[in-house]
Amino acid sequence: MKIKEKPNFNNPQVYQTKQLVEILKKFPFESMENLINYISPTRENKISERTFHRIKATLRDDYGIVIKYSRANQGFYLDEEKSINIESFLSHMEILATGEQISHNLNGNNNSLSFIEFENKSAIEVIPNFKSVLDAIQQNLPITFVHSSFYYYKEIKEQEYTLKPYYLKQYQNRWYVVGETQKGYRTFGLDRIKSVETGIEKFKSKINEAKEKFSNVVGLNSMDHELQTIKLSFHISQKLYVESLPLHSSQKEINLDNDKSFDISLNIHPNFEFSQQILKYGSLVKVLEPKWLADEIKEELRRGFENY
């Protein structure tokens, strides 16, 4: 296992916890010696075994990531069954690590921000209601709030809801709370709710059931169709982009012997958001299956063409 050059973070533990999880995802059953070499700041400045175990304890106690030792394989591994969502943890640590890098560069360099441009204002704004909703989630307490809908273009429509909040999810630079109302599972954008009040009667969380329900959709829209296999064919120029930013976690490459296009399959509930993801590629993608979806995309493209 090759040791990479380490960035100079202000808080090395942010880097070390992230790197330990990443390396165990790629190379399970690594020895303690190899893991220490990998997450140490330099070859000459290695962390101690005591520090290694302290990092493991931090991952377990603060983040719910369980690392165990396998005597049979003589190495450490991630116990994914007893850990929280590891991908969410890595995304969280990536944000912290990026913040550490920016903070480090700002020290003694007043013009650092002139070289950094955020995608939009919301990327650096304080997330409204984040703490109050997260506190309610962690305590299994319901919340009541007023929601402003984006679906009514002539006027803003407000409605009060009571929700059992299960978890927070980020999608396209917005944060959403996923939970359950009396009518079933719902998602609400944190930037579209106000007057949040926390109830006092605890509920039993259904976080796993909620995540399972939304695991087979793109985005957070409701399921418009049954779970099915979708096959898409991209222009070969899009291969690296689609590989690096998959449309869904179920994405798999198919037709491997075809060097003129990049073909994939996905197992999802097709919905409006998924159709929007297809349409943004324009002529660079074609729906192979199912036929009804190909016809739907074709009709949408025709309507768009008629606008011109």
PDB file of C-alpha atoms in Angstrom:
ATOM      1  CA  MET A   1       0.000   0.000   0.000  1.00  0.00           C
ATOM      2  CA  LYS A   2       1.559   3.282  -1.130  1.00  0.00           C
ATOM      3  CA  ILE A   3       1.722   6.103   1.385  1.00  0.00           C
ATOM      4  CA  LYS A   4       0.415   9.381  -0.050  1.00  0.00           C
ATOM      5  CA  GLU A   5       1.696  12.857   0.774  1.00  0.00           C
ATOM      6  CA  LYS A   6      -0.380  14.305   3.585  1.00  0.00           C
ATOM      7  CA  PRO A   7      -1.970  17.769   3.419  1.00  0.00           C
ATOM      8  CA  ASN A   8      -1.130  20.128   6.264  1.00  0.00           C
ATOM      9  CA  PHE A   9      -4.513  20.438   8.023  1.00  0.00           C
ATOM     10  CA  ASN A  10      -4.914  22.583  11.120  1.00  0.00           C
ATOM     11  CA  ASN A  11      -6.734  19.663  12.745  1.00  0.00           C
ATOM     12  CA  PRO A  12      -4.913  16.434  11.817  1.00  0.00           C
ATOM     13  CA  GLN A  13      -7.567  14.219  13.422  1.00  0.00           C
ATOM     14  CA  VAL A  14     -10.106  15.361  10.803  1.00  0.00           C
ATOM     15  CA  TYR A  15      -7.776  13.978   8.165  1.00  0.00           C
ATOM     16  CA  GLN A  16      -6.827  10.833  10.079  1.00  0.00           C
ATOM     17  CA  THR A  17     -10.370   9.674  10.861  1.00  0.00           C
ATOM     18  CA  LYS A  18     -11.407  10.212   7.250  1.00  0.00           C
ATOM     19  CA  GLN A  19      -8.336   8.461   5.852  1.00  0.00           C
ATOM     20  CA  LEU A  20      -8.658   5.469   8.168  1.00  0.00           C
ATOM     21  CA  VAL A  21     -12.219   4.798   6.994  1.00  0.00           C
ATOM     22  CA  GLU A  22     -11.326   5.364   3.338  1.00  0.00           C
ATOM     23  CA  ILE A  23      -8.379   2.972   3.364  1.00  0.00           C
ATOM     24  CA  LEU A  24     -10.357   0.238   5.129  1.00  0.00           C
ATOM     25  CA  LYS A  25     -13.114   0.550   2.519  1.00  0.00           C
ATOM     26  CA  LYS A  26     -10.556  -0.019  -0.234  1.00  0.00           C
ATOM     27  CA  PHE A  27      -8.255  -2.445   1.559  1.00  0.00           C
ATOM     28  CA  PRO A  28      -9.975  -4.395   4.356  1.00  0.00           C
ATOM     29  CA  PHE A  29      -7.842  -6.473   6.735  1.00  0.00           C
ATOM     30  CA  GLU A  30      -4.811  -4.181   6.652  1.00  0.00           C
ATOM     31  CA  SER A  31      -2.368  -4.534   9.548  1.00  0.00           C
ATOM     32  CA  MET A  32      -2.071  -1.889  12.235  1.00  0.00           C
ATOM     33  CA  GLU A  33       1.435  -1.055  11.015  1.00  0.00           C
ATOM     34  CA  ASN A  34       0.236  -0.333   7.478  1.00  0.00           C
ATOM     35  CA  LEU A  35      -2.708   1.712   8.712  1.00  0.00           C
ATOM     36  CA  ILE A  36      -0.501   3.768  11.025  1.00  0.00           C
ATOM     37  CA  ASN A  37       1.911   4.427   8.154  1.00  0.00           C
ATOM     38  CA  TYR A  38      -0.957   5.563   5.961  1.00  0.00           C
ATOM     39  CA  ILE A  39      -2.640   7.995   8.345  1.00  0.00           C
ATOM     40  CA  SER A  40       0.519   9.402   9.983  1.00  0.00           C
ATOM     41  CA  PRO A  41       1.477  12.985   9.022  1.00  0.00           C
ATOM     42  CA  THR A  42       4.906  11.897   7.702  1.00  0.00           C
ATOM     43  CA  ARG A  43       7.130   8.832   7.646  1.00  0.00           C
ATOM     44  CA  GLU A  44       9.290  10.427  10.325  1.00  0.00           C
ATOM     45  CA  ASN A  45       6.363  11.534  12.480  1.00  0.00           C
ATOM     46  CA  LYS A  46       4.286   8.393  12.910  1.00  0.00           C
ATOM     47  CA  ILE A  47       1.385   8.256  15.311  1.00  0.00           C
ATOM     48  CA  SER A  48       1.564   5.809  18.211  1.00  0.00           C
ATOM     49  CA  GLU A  49      -0.526   2.667  18.629  1.00  0.00           C
ATOM     50  CA  ARG A  50      -2.281   4.439  21.487  1.00  0.00           C
ATOM     51  CA  THR A  51      -3.260   7.290  19.154  1.00  0.00           C
ATOM     52  CA  PHE A  52      -4.452   4.764  16.572  1.00  0.00           C
ATOM     53  CA  HIS A  53      -6.782   3.158  19.115  1.00  0.00           C
ATOM     54  CA  ARG A  54      -7.955   6.600  20.237  1.00  0.00           C
ATOM     55  CA  ILE A  55      -8.927   7.416  16.627  1.00  0.00           C
ATOM     56  CA  LYS A  56     -10.810   4.105  16.451  1.00  0.00           C
ATOM     57  CA  ALA A  57     -12.647   4.988  19.661  1.00  0.00           C
ATOM     58  CA  THR A  58     -13.528   8.444  18.309  1.00  0.00           C
ATOM     59  CA  LEU A  59     -14.968   6.882  15.160  1.00  0.00           C
ATOM     60  CA  ARG A  60     -17.050   4.501  17.261  1.00  0.00           C
ATOM     61  CA  ASP A  61     -18.246   6.899  19.966  1.00  0.00           C
ATOM     62  CA  ASP A  62     -18.688  10.122  17.972  1.00  0.00           C
ATOM     63  CA  TYR A  63     -19.627   8.858  14.508  1.00  0.00           C
ATOM     64  CA  GLY A  64     -20.948   5.321  14.942  1.00  0.00           C
ATOM     65  CA  ILE A  65     -18.239   3.792  12.706  1.00  0.00           C
ATOM     66  CA  VAL A  66     -17.129   0.416  14.100  1.00  0.00           C
ATOM     67  CA  ILE A  67     -13.676  -0.963  13.245  1.00  0.00           C
ATOM     68  CA  LYS A  68     -12.835  -4.503  14.334  1.00  0.00           C
ATOM     69  CA  TYR A  69      -9.860  -6.835  14.137  1.00  0.00           C
ATOM     70  CA  SER A  70     -10.140 -10.172  12.320  1.00  0.00           C
ATOM     71  CA  ARG A  71      -7.842 -12.853  13.699  1.00  0.00           C
ATOM     72  CA  ALA A  72      -8.556 -15.068  10.702  1.00  0.00           C
ATOM     73  CA  ASN A  73      -7.441 -12.360   8.244  1.00  0.00           C
ATOM     74  CA  GLN A  74      -4.931 -10.740  10.621  1.00  0.00           C
ATOM     75  CA  GLY A  75      -6.129  -7.234   9.952  1.00  0.00           C
ATOM     76  CA  PHE A  76      -8.697  -4.537  10.701  1.00  0.00           C
ATOM     77  CA  TYR A  77     -11.982  -4.070   8.852  1.00  0.00           C
ATOM     78  CA  LEU A  78     -15.131  -1.928   8.892  1.00  0.00           C
ATOM     79  CA  ASP A  79     -18.084  -3.640  10.536  1.00  0.00           C
ATOM     80  CA  GLU A  80     -20.676  -2.150   8.176  1.00  0.00           C
ATOM     81  CA  GLU A  81     -23.584  -3.964   9.820  1.00  0.00           C
ATOM     82  CA  LYS A  82     -22.918  -2.201  13.122  1.00  0.00           C
ATOM     83  CA  SER A  83     -21.903   1.147  11.596  1.00  0.00           C
ATOM     84  CA  ILE A  84     -23.987   4.089  10.465  1.00  0.00           C
ATOM     85  CA  ASN A  85     -24.070   5.133   6.806  1.00  0.00           C
ATOM     86  CA  ILE A  86     -20.361   5.212   6.003  1.00  0.00           C
ATOM     87  CA  GLU A  87     -20.806   7.214   2.794  1.00  0.00           C
ATOM     88  CA  SER A  88     -22.602   9.954   4.727  1.00  0.00           C
ATOM     89  CA  PHE A  89     -19.742  10.019   7.230  1.00  0.00           C
ATOM     90  CA  LEU A  90     -17.155  10.376   4.442  1.00  0.00           C
ATOM     91  CA  SER A  91     -19.140  13.207   2.843  1.00  0.00           C
ATOM     92  CA  HIS A  92     -19.294  14.936   6.219  1.00  0.00           C
ATOM     93  CA  MET A  93     -15.551  14.555   6.733  1.00  0.00           C
ATOM     94  CA  GLU A  94     -14.849  15.798   3.198  1.00  0.00           C
ATOM     95  CA  ILE A  95     -16.664  19.025   4.055  1.00  0.00           C
ATOM     96  CA  LEU A  96     -14.659  19.384   7.282  1.00  0.00           C
ATOM     97  CA  ALA A  97     -11.395  18.635   5.485  1.00  0.00           C
ATOM     98  CA  THR A  98     -12.135  21.221   2.789  1.00  0.00           C
ATOM     99  CA  GLY A  99     -12.928  23.773   5.477  1.00  0.00           C
ATOM    100  CA  GLU A 100      -9.622  22.983   7.193  1.00  0.00           C
ATOM    101  CA  GLN A 101      -7.736  23.495   3.929  1.00  0.00           C
ATOM    102  CA  ILE A 102      -9.395  26.856   3.267  1.00  0.00           C
ATOM    103  CA  SER A 103      -8.804  27.965   6.869  1.00  0.00           C
ATOM    104  CA  HIS A 104      -5.139  26.952   6.665  1.00  0.00           C
ATOM    105  CA  ASN A 105      -4.604  28.901   3.437  1.00  0.00           C
ATOM    106  CA  LEU A 106      -6.289  31.989   4.871  1.00  0.00           C
ATOM    107  CA  ASN A 107      -3.750  32.205   7.694  1.00  0.00           C
ATOM    108  CA  GLY A 108      -1.202  34.760   6.592  1.00  0.00           C
ATOM    109  CA  ASN A 109      -2.686  35.083   3.093  1.00  0.00           C
ATOM    110  CA  ASN A 110      -5.346  37.771   2.980  1.00  0.00           C
ATOM    111  CA  ASN A 111      -6.194  37.300  -0.707  1.00  0.00           C
ATOM    112  CA  SER A 112      -6.826  33.535  -0.587  1.00  0.00           C
ATOM    113  CA  LEU A 113     -10.582  33.947  -1.054  1.00  0.00           C
ATOM    114  CA  SER A 114     -10.015  35.782  -4.343  1.00  0.00           C
ATOM    115  CA  PHE A 115      -8.951  32.404  -5.766  1.00  0.00           C
ATOM    116  CA  ILE A 116     -12.041  30.556  -4.494  1.00  0.00           C
ATOM    117  CA  GLU A 117     -15.492  30.874  -6.044  1.00  0.00           C
ATOM    118  CA  PHE A 118     -18.466  29.049  -4.528  1.00  0.00           C
ATOM    119  CA  GLU A 119     -21.150  27.680  -6.818  1.00  0.00           C
ATOM    120  CA  ASN A 120     -23.793  29.907  -5.290  1.00  0.00           C
ATOM    121  CA  LYS A 121     -24.623  31.930  -2.211  1.00  0.00           C
ATOM    122  CA  SER A 122     -26.440  29.032  -0.530  1.00  0.00           C
ATOM    123  CA  ALA A 123     -23.184  27.066  -0.363  1.00  0.00           C
ATOM    124  CA  ILE A 124     -21.849  29.395   2.341  1.00  0.00           C
ATOM    125  CA  GLU A 125     -25.044  30.545   4.054  1.00  0.00           C
ATOM    126  CA  VAL A 126     -26.090  29.296   7.464  1.00  0.00           C
ATOM    127  CA  ILE A 127     -28.605  26.476   6.914  1.00  0.00           C
ATOM    128  CA  PRO A 128     -31.955  27.599   8.350  1.00  0.00           C
ATOM    129  CA  ASN A 129     -33.546  25.395  11.013  1.00  0.00           C
ATOM    130  CA  PHE A 130     -30.731  22.835  10.746  1.00  0.00           C
ATOM    131  CA  LYS A 131     -29.905  22.639  14.453  1.00  0.00           C
ATOM    132  CA  SER A 132     -33.485  22.645  15.740  1.00  0.00           C
ATOM    133  CA  VAL A 133     -34.539  19.895  13.308  1.00  0.00           C
ATOM    134  CA  LEU A 134     -31.423  17.809  13.984  1.00  0.00           C
ATOM    135  CA  ASP A 135     -31.964  18.119  17.741  1.00  0.00           C
ATOM    136  CA  ALA A 136     -35.528  16.844  17.318  1.00  0.00           C
ATOM    137  CA  ILE A 137     -34.304  13.925  15.196  1.00  0.00           C
ATOM    138  CA  GLN A 138     -31.715  12.918  17.776  1.00  0.00           C
ATOM    139  CA  GLN A 139     -34.280  13.077  20.584  1.00  0.00           C
ATOM    140  CA  ASN A 140     -37.056  11.321  18.588  1.00  0.00           C
ATOM    141  CA  LEU A 141     -39.396  14.276  19.034  1.00  0.00           C
ATOM    142  CA  PRO A 142     -41.980  15.496  16.492  1.00  0.00           C
ATOM    143  CA  ILE A 143     -41.848  18.966  14.963  1.00  0.00           C
ATOM    144  CA  THR A 144     -44.596  21.310  13.802  1.00  0.00           C
ATOM    145  CA  PHE A 145     -43.824  23.963  11.188  1.00  0.00           C
ATOM    146  CA  VAL A 146     -45.202  26.100   8.369  1.00  0.00           C
ATOM    147  CA  HIS A 147     -44.118  25.009   4.877  1.00  0.00           C
ATOM    148  CA  SER A 148     -44.008  27.278   1.811  1.00  0.00           C
ATOM    149  CA  SER A 149     -44.549  25.348  -1.418  1.00  0.00           C
ATOM    150  CA  PHE A 150     -42.620  26.067  -4.656  1.00  0.00           C
ATOM    151  CA  TYR A 151     -45.283  24.396  -6.799  1.00  0.00           C
ATOM    152  CA  TYR A 152     -47.648  27.352  -6.917  1.00  0.00           C
ATOM    153  CA  TYR A 153     -46.098  29.920  -9.225  1.00  0.00           C
ATOM    154  CA  LYS A 154     -48.781  32.612  -8.855  1.00  0.00           C
ATOM    155  CA  GLU A 155     -48.543  32.853  -5.082  1.00  0.00           C
ATOM    156  CA  ILE A 156     -46.727  31.249  -2.184  1.00  0.00           C
ATOM    157  CA  LYS A 157     -48.940  28.647  -0.543  1.00  0.00           C
ATOM    158  CA  GLU A 158     -48.275  28.017   3.140  1.00  0.00           C
ATOM    159  CA  GLN A 159     -49.477  25.011   5.118  1.00  0.00           C
ATOM    160  CA  GLU A 160     -48.813  23.732   8.624  1.00  0.00           C
ATOM    161  CA  TYR A 161     -47.470  20.206   9.104  1.00  0.00           C
ATOM    162  CA  THR A 162     -46.582  17.943  12.002  1.00  0.00           C
ATOM    163  CA  LEU A 163     -43.738  15.580  11.176  1.00  0.00           C
ATOM    164  CA  LYS A 164     -41.859  12.754  12.825  1.00  0.00           C
ATOM    165  CA  PRO A 165     -38.374  13.638  11.514  1.00  0.00           C
ATOM    166  CA  TYR A 166     -36.089  10.674  10.794  1.00  0.00           C
ATOM    167  CA  TYR A 167     -33.013  12.079   9.050  1.00  0.00           C
ATOM    168  CA  LEU A 168     -31.552  15.000   7.078  1.00  0.00           C
ATOM    169  CA  LYS A 169     -30.499  14.647   3.452  1.00  0.00           C
ATOM    170  CA  GLN A 170     -28.604  17.012   1.162  1.00  0.00           C
ATOM    171  CA  TYR A 171     -29.556  17.121  -2.510  1.00  0.00           C
ATOM    172  CA  GLN A 172     -28.465  19.663  -5.127  1.00  0.00           C
ATOM    173  CA  ASN A 173     -27.213  22.235  -2.608  1.00  0.00           C
ATOM    174  CA  ARG A 174     -30.368  22.070  -0.500  1.00  0.00           C
ATOM    175  CA  TRP A 175     -31.015  20.335   2.808  1.00  0.00           C
ATOM    176  CA  TYR A 176     -34.189  18.331   3.377  1.00  0.00           C
ATOM    177  CA  VAL A 177     -35.745  16.664   6.387  1.00  0.00           C
ATOM    178  CA  VAL A 178     -37.189  13.219   5.691  1.00  0.00           C
ATOM    179  CA  GLY A 179     -39.922  11.994   7.980  1.00  0.00           C
ATOM    180  CA  GLU A 180     -43.496  10.861   8.368  1.00  0.00           C
ATOM    181  CA  THR A 181     -46.782  12.753   8.582  1.00  0.00           C
ATOM    182  CA  GLN A 182     -50.201  11.229   9.202  1.00  0.00           C
ATOM    183  CA  LYS A 183     -50.473  10.689   5.430  1.00  0.00           C
ATOM    184  CA  GLY A 184     -47.120   8.925   5.036  1.00  0.00           C
ATOM    185  CA  TYR A 185     -43.479   9.693   4.266  1.00  0.00           C
ATOM    186  CA  ARG A 186     -42.635  13.234   3.152  1.00  0.00           C
ATOM    187  CA  THR A 187     -39.611  15.428   2.513  1.00  0.00           C
ATOM    188  CA  PHE A 188     -39.403  19.147   3.244  1.00  0.00           C
ATOM    189  CA  GLY A 189     -36.692  21.638   2.279  1.00  0.00           C
ATOM    190  CA  LEU A 190     -35.223  23.300   5.366  1.00  0.00           C
ATOM    191  CA  ASP A 191     -35.119  26.604   3.503  1.00  0.00           C
ATOM    192  CA  ARG A 192     -38.891  26.410   2.961  1.00  0.00           C
ATOM    193  CA  ILE A 193     -40.034  25.830   6.538  1.00  0.00           C
ATOM    194  CA  LYS A 194     -40.468  28.342   9.360  1.00  0.00           C
ATOM    195  CA  SER A 195     -41.945  28.643  12.846  1.00  0.00           C
ATOM    196  CA  VAL A 196     -40.464  25.282  13.863  1.00  0.00           C
ATOM    197  CA  GLU A 197     -41.723  24.001  17.215  1.00  0.00           C
ATOM    198  CA  THR A 198     -40.600  20.772  18.886  1.00  0.00           C
ATOM    199  CA  GLY A 199     -43.147  18.494  20.549  1.00  0.00           C
ATOM    200  CA  ILE A 200     -42.725  16.571  23.790  1.00  0.00           C
ATOM    201  CA  GLU A 201     -44.123  13.108  23.012  1.00  0.00           C
ATOM    202  CA  LYS A 202     -41.347  10.789  21.856  1.00  0.00           C
ATOM    203  CA  PHE A 203     -41.800   8.437  18.892  1.00  0.00           C
ATOM    204  CA  LYS A 204     -39.988   5.320  17.699  1.00  0.00           C
ATOM    205  CA  SER A 205     -37.725   6.186  14.788  1.00  0.00           C
ATOM    206  CA  LYS A 206     -38.196   4.390  11.469  1.00  0.00           C
ATOM    207  CA  ILE A 207     -35.005   5.737   9.930  1.00  0.00           C
ATOM    208  CA  ASN A 208     -34.020   2.453   8.271  1.00  0.00           C
ATOM    209  CA  GLU A 209     -37.470   2.005   6.740  1.00  0.00           C
ATOM    210  CA  ALA A 210     -37.464   5.615   5.528  1.00  0.00           C
ATOM    211  CA  LYS A 211     -34.011   5.313   3.955  1.00  0.00           C
ATOM    212  CA  GLU A 212     -35.025   2.063   2.281  1.00  0.00           C
ATOM    213  CA  LYS A 213     -38.115   3.732   0.804  1.00  0.00           C
ATOM    214  CA  PHE A 214     -36.052   6.491  -0.796  1.00  0.00           C
ATOM    215  CA  SER A 215     -33.037   4.344  -1.716  1.00  0.00           C
ATOM    216  CA  ASN A 216     -34.391   3.437  -5.154  1.00  0.00           C
ATOM    217  CA  VAL A 217     -35.294   6.904  -6.386  1.00  0.00           C
ATOM    218  CA  VAL A 218     -33.229   9.722  -7.855  1.00  0.00           C
ATOM    219  CA  GLY A 219     -33.661  12.819  -5.736  1.00  0.00           C
ATOM    220  CA  LEU A 220     -36.479  13.077  -3.227  1.00  0.00           C
ATOM    221  CA  ASN A 221     -39.595  13.049  -5.377  1.00  0.00           C
ATOM    222  CA  SER A 222     -42.300  10.457  -4.894  1.00  0.00           C
ATOM    223  CA  MET A 223     -42.171   7.165  -6.755  1.00  0.00           C
ATOM    224  CA  ASP A 224     -44.113   7.644  -9.997  1.00  0.00           C
ATOM    225  CA  HIS A 225     -43.542   4.093 -11.277  1.00  0.00           C
ATOM    226  CA  GLU A 226     -42.733   0.585 -10.074  1.00  0.00           C
ATOM    227  CA  LEU A 227     -39.139  -0.487  -9.480  1.00  0.00           C
ATOM    228  CA  GLN A 228     -37.619  -1.440 -12.840  1.00  0.00           C
ATOM    229  CA  THR A 229     -34.397  -1.674 -14.828  1.00  0.00           C
ATOM    230  CA  ILE A 230     -33.496   1.365 -16.924  1.00  0.00           C
ATOM    231  CA  LYS A 231     -30.853   1.163 -19.650  1.00  0.00           C
ATOM    232  CA  LEU A 232     -29.174   4.276 -21.033  1.00  0.00           C
ATOM    233  CA  SER A 233     -26.594   4.790 -23.772  1.00  0.00           C
ATOM    234  CA  PHE A 234     -24.300   7.831 -23.463  1.00  0.00           C
ATOM    235  CA  HIS A 235     -21.968   9.290 -26.048  1.00  0.00           C
ATOM    236  CA  ILE A 236     -18.508   7.929 -25.286  1.00  0.00           C
ATOM    237  CA  SER A 237     -17.322  11.464 -24.437  1.00  0.00           C
ATOM    238  CA  GLN A 238     -19.497  11.351 -21.300  1.00  0.00           C
ATOM    239  CA  LYS A 239     -18.049   8.124 -19.891  1.00  0.00           C
ATOM    240  CA  LEU A 240     -15.649   9.572 -17.322  1.00  0.00           C
ATOM    241  CA  TYR A 241     -18.175  12.170 -16.196  1.00  0.00           C
ATOM    242  CA  VAL A 242     -21.002   9.651 -15.693  1.00  0.00           C
ATOM    243  CA  GLU A 243     -18.616   7.242 -13.949  1.00  0.00           C
ATOM    244  CA  SER A 244     -17.415   9.921 -11.523  1.00  0.00           C
ATOM    245  CA  LEU A 245     -20.934  11.266 -10.852  1.00  0.00           C
ATOM    246  CA  PRO A 246     -23.286   8.257 -11.045  1.00  0.00           C
ATOM    247  CA  LEU A 247     -26.972   8.922 -11.602  1.00  0.00           C
ATOM    248  CA  HIS A 248     -27.777   6.420  -8.829  1.00  0.00           C
ATOM    249  CA  SER A 249     -25.970   3.978  -6.555  1.00  0.00           C
ATOM    250  CA  SER A 250     -27.347   1.028  -8.575  1.00  0.00           C
ATOM    251  CA  GLN A 251     -25.602   2.240 -11.738  1.00  0.00           C
ATOM    252  CA  LYS A 252     -23.666  -0.488 -13.577  1.00  0.00           C
ATOM    253  CA  GLU A 253     -21.869  -0.481 -16.908  1.00  0.00           C
ATOM    254  CA  ILE A 254     -23.266  -2.843 -19.563  1.00  0.00           C
ATOM    255  CA  ASN A 255     -22.272  -3.756 -23.133  1.00  0.00           C
ATOM    256  CA  LEU A 256     -18.600  -3.672 -22.149  1.00  0.00           C
ATOM    257  CA  ASP A 257     -17.426  -4.636 -25.641  1.00  0.00           C
ATOM    258  CA  ASN A 258     -18.930  -1.453 -27.110  1.00  0.00           C
ATOM    259  CA  ASP A 259     -16.255   1.227 -27.563  1.00  0.00           C
ATOM    260  CA  LYS A 260     -18.520   3.742 -29.332  1.00  0.00           C
ATOM    261  CA  SER A 261     -20.836   4.490 -26.403  1.00  0.00           C
ATOM    262  CA  PHE A 262     -21.012   4.173 -22.637  1.00  0.00           C
ATOM    263  CA  ASP A 263     -24.037   2.105 -21.655  1.00  0.00           C
ATOM    264  CA  ILE A 264     -25.396   1.709 -18.138  1.00  0.00           C
ATOM    265  CA  SER A 265     -28.277   0.079 -16.291  1.00  0.00           C
ATOM    266  CA  LEU A 266     -30.026   1.298 -13.145  1.00  0.00           C
ATOM    267  CA  ASN A 267     -32.628  -0.289 -10.875  1.00  0.00           C
ATOM    268  CA  ILE A 268     -34.905   2.534  -9.735  1.00  0.00           C
ATOM    269  CA  HIS A 269     -38.421   3.886  -9.505  1.00  0.00           C
ATOM    270  CA  PRO A 270     -38.396   6.331 -12.471  1.00  0.00           C
ATOM    271  CA  ASN A 271     -39.676   9.758 -11.430  1.00  0.00           C
ATOM    272  CA  PHE A 272     -39.704  13.377 -12.579  1.00  0.00           C
ATOM    273  CA  GLU A 273     -36.249  14.104 -11.169  1.00  0.00           C
ATOM    274  CA  PHE A 274     -34.733  11.159 -13.042  1.00  0.00           C
ATOM    275  CA  SER A 275     -36.262  12.372 -16.312  1.00  0.00           C
ATOM    276  CA  GLN A 276     -34.717  15.796 -15.670  1.00  0.00           C
ATOM    277  CA  GLN A 277     -31.309  14.163 -15.203  1.00  0.00           C
ATOM    278  CA  ILE A 278     -31.678  12.427 -18.588  1.00  0.00           C
ATOM    279  CA  LEU A 279     -32.888  15.560 -20.373  1.00  0.00           C
ATOM    280  CA  LYS A 280     -29.921  17.636 -19.226  1.00  0.00           C
ATOM    281  CA  TYR A 281     -27.641  15.475 -21.399  1.00  0.00           C
ATOM    282  CA  GLY A 282     -29.645  16.366 -24.518  1.00  0.00           C
ATOM    283  CA  SER A 283     -28.414  14.521 -27.606  1.00  0.00           C
ATOM    284  CA  LEU A 284     -25.589  12.875 -25.644  1.00  0.00           C
ATOM    285  CA  VAL A 285     -27.834  10.176 -24.163  1.00  0.00           C
ATOM    286  CA  LYS A 286     -30.478   7.757 -25.437  1.00  0.00           C
ATOM    287  CA  VAL A 287     -32.935   5.650 -23.440  1.00  0.00           C
ATOM    288  CA  LEU A 288     -32.549   2.022 -24.513  1.00  0.00           C
ATOM    289  CA  GLU A 289     -35.135   0.532 -22.148  1.00  0.00           C
ATOM    290  CA  PRO A 290     -37.975   0.668 -21.261  1.00  0.00           C
ATOM    291  CA  LYS A 291     -39.771   1.869 -24.385  1.00  0.00           C
ATOM    292  CA  TRP A 292     -42.348   3.924 -22.493  1.00  0.00           C
ATOM    293  CA  LEU A 293     -39.571   6.030 -20.926  1.00  0.00           C
ATOM    294  CA  ALA A 294     -37.843   6.467 -24.306  1.00  0.00           C
ATOM    295  CA  ASP A 295     -41.157   7.697 -25.756  1.00  0.00           C
ATOM    296  CA  GLU A 296     -41.676  10.048 -22.801  1.00  0.00           C
ATOM    297  CA  ILE A 297     -38.215  11.612 -23.177  1.00  0.00           C
ATOM    298  CA  LYS A 298     -38.665  11.854 -26.952  1.00  0.00           C
ATOM    299  CA  GLU A 299     -41.965  13.701 -26.497  1.00  0.00           C
ATOM    300  CA  GLU A 300     -40.421  16.092 -23.968  1.00  0.00           C
ATOM    301  CA  LEU A 301     -37.558  16.875 -26.359  1.00  0.00           C
ATOM    302  CA  ARG A 302     -40.075  17.484 -29.152  1.00  0.00           C
ATOM    303  CA  ARG A 303     -41.969  19.978 -26.989  1.00  0.00           C
ATOM    304  CA  GLY A 304     -38.733  21.731 -26.144  1.00  0.00           C
ATOM    305  CA  PHE A 305     -37.820  21.940 -29.837  1.00  0.00           C
ATOM    306  CA  GLU A 306     -41.183  23.545 -30.615  1.00  0.00           C
ATOM    307  CA  ASN A 307     -40.400  26.356 -28.163  1.00  0.00           C
ATOM    308  CA  TYR A 308     -37.861  27.600 -30.703  1.00  0.00           C
TER     309      TYR A 308
END
